Amino acid sequence: AQIRNKSRKRSLNKVYEIARSYKWEYFLTLTIAPSAEISRTDYKQVSKKIRQFCSYRKLKYLCIMELHKDGEAYHAHLLVGNTEKLKMVDSGHKTKAGEPIYNVLSWKHGFSTAVKIKDNDNKHLQRMTYYVVKYLTKDVGDEICEYRNRYFSSRFPKQKIVKSNIKEEYKKEYLKKLLEDENMQIRKKTEYHSYIPVTYYELEPVN
């Protein structure tokens, strides 16, 4: 159990790192219909089909797999970007927050929904990130992915490490001045998912 909790915490931290480091455009849910050419109860087939779907359209994506309530069929929740090749149509329905829900016409293997992530709205992105992480921390997650990847994503370029010539004793003052000039502040935040803490730092505008 201790090893499993450590694995889950590593997965949570990695998912948060990916989710908060890219400008996502939509939150998708993709299901597999019983009549589809692949078995919706086969994790490998479902995950492979989703990878192919995303890769063919050159999507940037972060995907979390989840079991249906029947405990057998799989479906997926994704944050996606670079969506120019995704064809969508308004479903006529809205979320509880009044946001339009779209159907993904490009997904031919079952039912789909998509909600647009608001541009430059950090709280909205945070809420969508929470949704994705929530599925990762459900109890059925251990049953799904005990010997498989708990999540998968497209490749992202490694962050460049910028070396500074500023002396160590002046770095704190330099950062403070930089934040003041940009009217920004650093906030340390901790969120709990299934009692597992995830801590991260976030830049916020000063009110």
Tab-separated table of C-alpha atoms in Angstrom:
chain	number	residue	atom	x	y	z
A	1	ALA	CA	0.000	0.000	0.000
A	2	GLN	CA	2.866	2.385	0.814
A	3	ILE	CA	4.522	1.746	-2.565
A	4	ARG	CA	1.186	2.276	-4.303
A	5	ASN	CA	0.665	5.603	-2.513
A	6	LYS	CA	4.161	6.767	-3.497
A	7	SER	CA	3.455	5.802	-7.103
A	8	ARG	CA	0.157	7.666	-7.014
A	9	LYS	CA	1.817	10.765	-5.549
A	10	ARG	CA	4.499	10.731	-8.264
A	11	SER	CA	1.781	10.440	-10.889
A	12	LEU	CA	-0.187	13.295	-9.334
A	13	ASN	CA	2.843	15.589	-9.267
A	14	LYS	CA	3.735	14.758	-12.868
A	15	VAL	CA	0.160	15.317	-14.063
A	16	TYR	CA	0.074	18.677	-12.284
A	17	GLU	CA	3.420	19.617	-13.825
A	18	ILE	CA	2.140	18.857	-17.337
A	19	ALA	CA	-1.323	20.321	-16.772
A	20	ARG	CA	-0.067	23.657	-15.471
A	21	SER	CA	2.771	24.141	-17.970
A	22	TYR	CA	0.849	24.299	-21.255
A	23	LYS	CA	-1.843	26.562	-22.675
A	24	TRP	CA	-4.705	24.095	-23.166
A	25	GLU	CA	-7.701	24.840	-25.364
A	26	TYR	CA	-10.321	22.159	-24.570
A	27	PHE	CA	-11.278	19.573	-21.980
A	28	LEU	CA	-12.475	16.402	-23.758
A	29	THR	CA	-14.245	13.214	-22.726
A	30	LEU	CA	-14.086	10.378	-25.257
A	31	THR	CA	-15.989	7.095	-24.988
A	32	ILE	CA	-16.005	3.882	-27.027
A	33	ALA	CA	-19.355	2.662	-28.386
A	34	PRO	CA	-20.299	-1.037	-27.953
A	35	SER	CA	-20.459	-1.278	-31.761
A	36	ALA	CA	-16.932	0.132	-32.280
A	37	GLU	CA	-14.310	-1.932	-34.106
A	38	ILE	CA	-12.209	-2.092	-30.925
A	39	SER	CA	-13.112	-3.580	-27.566
A	40	ARG	CA	-13.993	-0.861	-25.075
A	41	THR	CA	-13.079	-3.239	-22.231
A	42	ASP	CA	-9.509	-3.676	-23.497
A	43	TYR	CA	-7.262	-1.006	-21.984
A	44	LYS	CA	-4.498	-1.455	-24.550
A	45	GLN	CA	-6.859	-1.124	-27.522
A	46	VAL	CA	-8.643	1.933	-26.128
A	47	SER	CA	-5.463	3.772	-25.127
A	48	LYS	CA	-3.834	2.950	-28.481
A	49	LYS	CA	-6.825	4.308	-30.399
A	50	ILE	CA	-6.774	7.551	-28.370
A	51	ARG	CA	-3.016	7.974	-28.928
A	52	GLN	CA	-3.506	7.458	-32.673
A	53	PHE	CA	-6.416	9.905	-32.744
A	54	CYS	CA	-4.358	12.602	-31.002
A	55	SER	CA	-1.119	11.967	-32.884
A	56	TYR	CA	-2.774	11.988	-36.328
A	57	ARG	CA	-4.218	15.446	-35.600
A	58	LYS	CA	-0.954	16.631	-34.023
A	59	LEU	CA	-2.724	17.423	-30.754
A	60	LYS	CA	-0.894	18.290	-27.577
A	61	TYR	CA	-2.651	16.219	-24.956
A	62	LEU	CA	-2.750	14.909	-21.415
A	63	CYS	CA	-4.988	11.850	-21.026
A	64	ILE	CA	-6.393	10.095	-17.945
A	65	MET	CA	-8.222	6.787	-18.391
A	66	GLU	CA	-11.280	5.883	-16.317
A	67	LEU	CA	-13.615	2.922	-15.954
A	68	HIS	CA	-17.332	3.256	-16.627
A	69	LYS	CA	-19.739	2.612	-13.772
A	70	ASP	CA	-20.109	-0.939	-15.099
A	71	GLY	CA	-16.499	-1.550	-14.047
A	72	GLU	CA	-15.572	-2.970	-17.461
A	73	ALA	CA	-15.551	-0.369	-20.261
A	74	TYR	CA	-12.947	2.401	-20.471
A	75	HIS	CA	-13.266	6.033	-21.473
A	76	ALA	CA	-10.825	8.939	-21.422
A	77	HIS	CA	-10.580	12.513	-20.137
A	78	LEU	CA	-8.120	14.816	-21.885
A	79	LEU	CA	-6.717	18.302	-21.842
A	80	VAL	CA	-5.855	19.180	-25.448
A	81	GLY	CA	-4.139	21.968	-27.346
A	82	ASN	CA	-3.154	22.695	-30.953
A	83	THR	CA	-6.721	21.784	-31.959
A	84	GLU	CA	-6.908	23.279	-35.470
A	85	LYS	CA	-7.599	19.828	-36.946
A	86	LEU	CA	-10.401	18.984	-34.506
A	87	LYS	CA	-13.895	19.300	-35.960
A	88	MET	CA	-16.517	20.189	-33.359
A	89	VAL	CA	-20.171	21.187	-33.238
A	90	ASP	CA	-22.249	22.774	-30.484
A	91	SER	CA	-24.317	20.047	-28.798
A	92	GLY	CA	-26.936	22.536	-27.607
A	93	HIS	CA	-26.171	21.646	-23.983
A	94	LYS	CA	-24.270	23.611	-21.354
A	95	THR	CA	-22.270	22.839	-18.227
A	96	LYS	CA	-23.549	23.791	-14.771
A	97	ALA	CA	-21.446	26.948	-15.143
A	98	GLY	CA	-23.260	27.820	-18.379
A	99	GLU	CA	-20.387	26.914	-20.738
A	100	PRO	CA	-21.282	25.442	-24.171
A	101	ILE	CA	-20.665	21.712	-24.549
A	102	TYR	CA	-19.419	20.603	-27.967
A	103	ASN	CA	-19.320	17.208	-29.653
A	104	VAL	CA	-16.109	16.168	-31.392
A	105	LEU	CA	-17.070	15.212	-34.958
A	106	SER	CA	-13.549	13.930	-35.554
A	107	TRP	CA	-14.076	11.170	-32.948
A	108	LYS	CA	-15.875	8.358	-34.801
A	109	HIS	CA	-15.626	5.615	-32.188
A	110	GLY	CA	-18.245	6.659	-29.637
A	111	PHE	CA	-19.716	9.582	-27.733
A	112	SER	CA	-17.675	12.721	-27.074
A	113	THR	CA	-17.890	16.058	-25.275
A	114	ALA	CA	-15.630	19.108	-25.307
A	115	VAL	CA	-15.590	22.246	-23.156
A	116	LYS	CA	-13.466	25.216	-24.188
A	117	ILE	CA	-10.924	26.423	-21.652
A	118	LYS	CA	-11.183	30.180	-21.324
A	119	ASP	CA	-8.184	32.163	-22.561
A	120	ASN	CA	-6.094	33.828	-19.849
A	121	ASP	CA	-8.467	32.559	-17.146
A	122	ASN	CA	-6.240	30.898	-14.571
A	123	LYS	CA	-9.142	29.880	-12.312
A	124	HIS	CA	-10.891	28.149	-15.195
A	125	LEU	CA	-7.708	26.257	-16.098
A	126	GLN	CA	-7.278	25.339	-12.445
A	127	ARG	CA	-10.808	23.913	-12.370
A	128	MET	CA	-10.196	21.866	-15.521
A	129	THR	CA	-6.903	20.606	-14.064
A	130	TYR	CA	-8.778	19.575	-10.937
A	131	TYR	CA	-11.250	17.581	-13.042
A	132	VAL	CA	-8.449	15.662	-14.748
A	133	VAL	CA	-6.617	14.949	-11.488
A	134	LYS	CA	-9.881	13.870	-9.841
A	135	TYR	CA	-10.171	10.968	-12.277
A	136	LEU	CA	-6.593	9.944	-11.560
A	137	THR	CA	-7.297	9.689	-7.814
A	138	LYS	CA	-10.488	7.660	-7.975
A	139	ASP	CA	-10.206	4.284	-6.277
A	140	VAL	CA	-10.824	2.460	-9.565
A	141	GLY	CA	-7.618	4.041	-10.834
A	142	ASP	CA	-5.600	1.423	-8.979
A	143	GLU	CA	-7.617	-1.348	-10.624
A	144	ILE	CA	-7.173	0.170	-14.082
A	145	CYS	CA	-3.512	1.010	-14.014
A	146	GLU	CA	-1.870	-1.158	-11.388
A	147	TYR	CA	0.487	-2.511	-14.059
A	148	ARG	CA	-0.085	0.147	-16.713
A	149	ASN	CA	0.508	3.864	-17.149
A	150	ARG	CA	-1.892	5.800	-14.981
A	151	TYR	CA	-1.851	8.587	-17.564
A	152	PHE	CA	-0.189	9.332	-20.884
A	153	SER	CA	0.561	12.471	-22.842
A	154	SER	CA	2.156	13.888	-25.951
A	155	ARG	CA	5.787	14.895	-25.789
A	156	PHE	CA	6.618	18.353	-24.559
A	157	PRO	CA	9.932	20.147	-25.028
A	158	LYS	CA	12.090	20.177	-21.928
A	159	GLN	CA	12.204	23.476	-20.126
A	160	LYS	CA	15.392	25.343	-20.895
A	161	ILE	CA	17.607	26.115	-17.925
A	162	VAL	CA	18.700	29.726	-18.141
A	163	LYS	CA	21.965	30.425	-16.374
A	164	SER	CA	22.237	33.722	-14.589
A	165	ASN	CA	25.281	35.862	-13.930
A	166	ILE	CA	23.620	37.420	-10.896
A	167	LYS	CA	25.456	36.667	-7.687
A	168	GLU	CA	23.636	34.326	-5.333
A	169	GLU	CA	23.244	36.930	-2.564
A	170	TYR	CA	21.467	39.313	-4.974
A	171	LYS	CA	19.085	36.824	-6.585
A	172	LYS	CA	16.348	37.201	-3.997
A	173	GLU	CA	16.314	40.982	-4.331
A	174	TYR	CA	16.446	40.723	-8.125
A	175	LEU	CA	13.429	38.387	-8.174
A	176	LYS	CA	11.532	40.650	-5.788
A	177	LYS	CA	12.207	43.669	-8.010
A	178	LEU	CA	11.230	41.735	-11.130
A	179	LEU	CA	7.904	40.720	-9.589
A	180	GLU	CA	7.219	44.278	-8.453
A	181	ASP	CA	7.897	45.621	-11.961
A	182	GLU	CA	5.458	43.107	-13.451
A	183	ASN	CA	2.950	43.605	-10.618
A	184	MET	CA	3.042	39.863	-9.870
A	185	GLN	CA	3.403	37.709	-6.780
A	186	ILE	CA	4.293	34.076	-6.097
A	187	ARG	CA	1.730	31.953	-4.279
A	188	LYS	CA	2.477	28.566	-2.748
A	189	LYS	CA	-0.576	26.341	-3.101
A	190	THR	CA	-1.418	22.888	-1.813
A	191	GLU	CA	-4.357	20.819	-3.002
A	192	TYR	CA	-5.465	17.455	-1.647
A	193	HIS	CA	-6.667	14.582	-3.811
A	194	SER	CA	-7.691	11.434	-1.956
A	195	TYR	CA	-5.735	12.815	1.027
A	196	ILE	CA	-2.554	13.115	-1.058
A	197	PRO	CA	-1.070	16.648	-1.008
A	198	VAL	CA	0.117	18.261	-4.244
A	199	THR	CA	2.122	21.471	-3.744
A	200	TYR	CA	2.979	23.913	-6.507
A	201	TYR	CA	3.901	27.582	-6.971
A	202	GLU	CA	1.880	29.952	-9.094
A	203	LEU	CA	2.400	33.478	-10.407
A	204	GLU	CA	-0.577	35.738	-9.755
A	205	PRO	CA	-1.241	39.414	-10.427
A	206	VAL	CA	-1.243	41.638	-7.354
A	207	ASN	CA	-4.739	42.888	-6.617
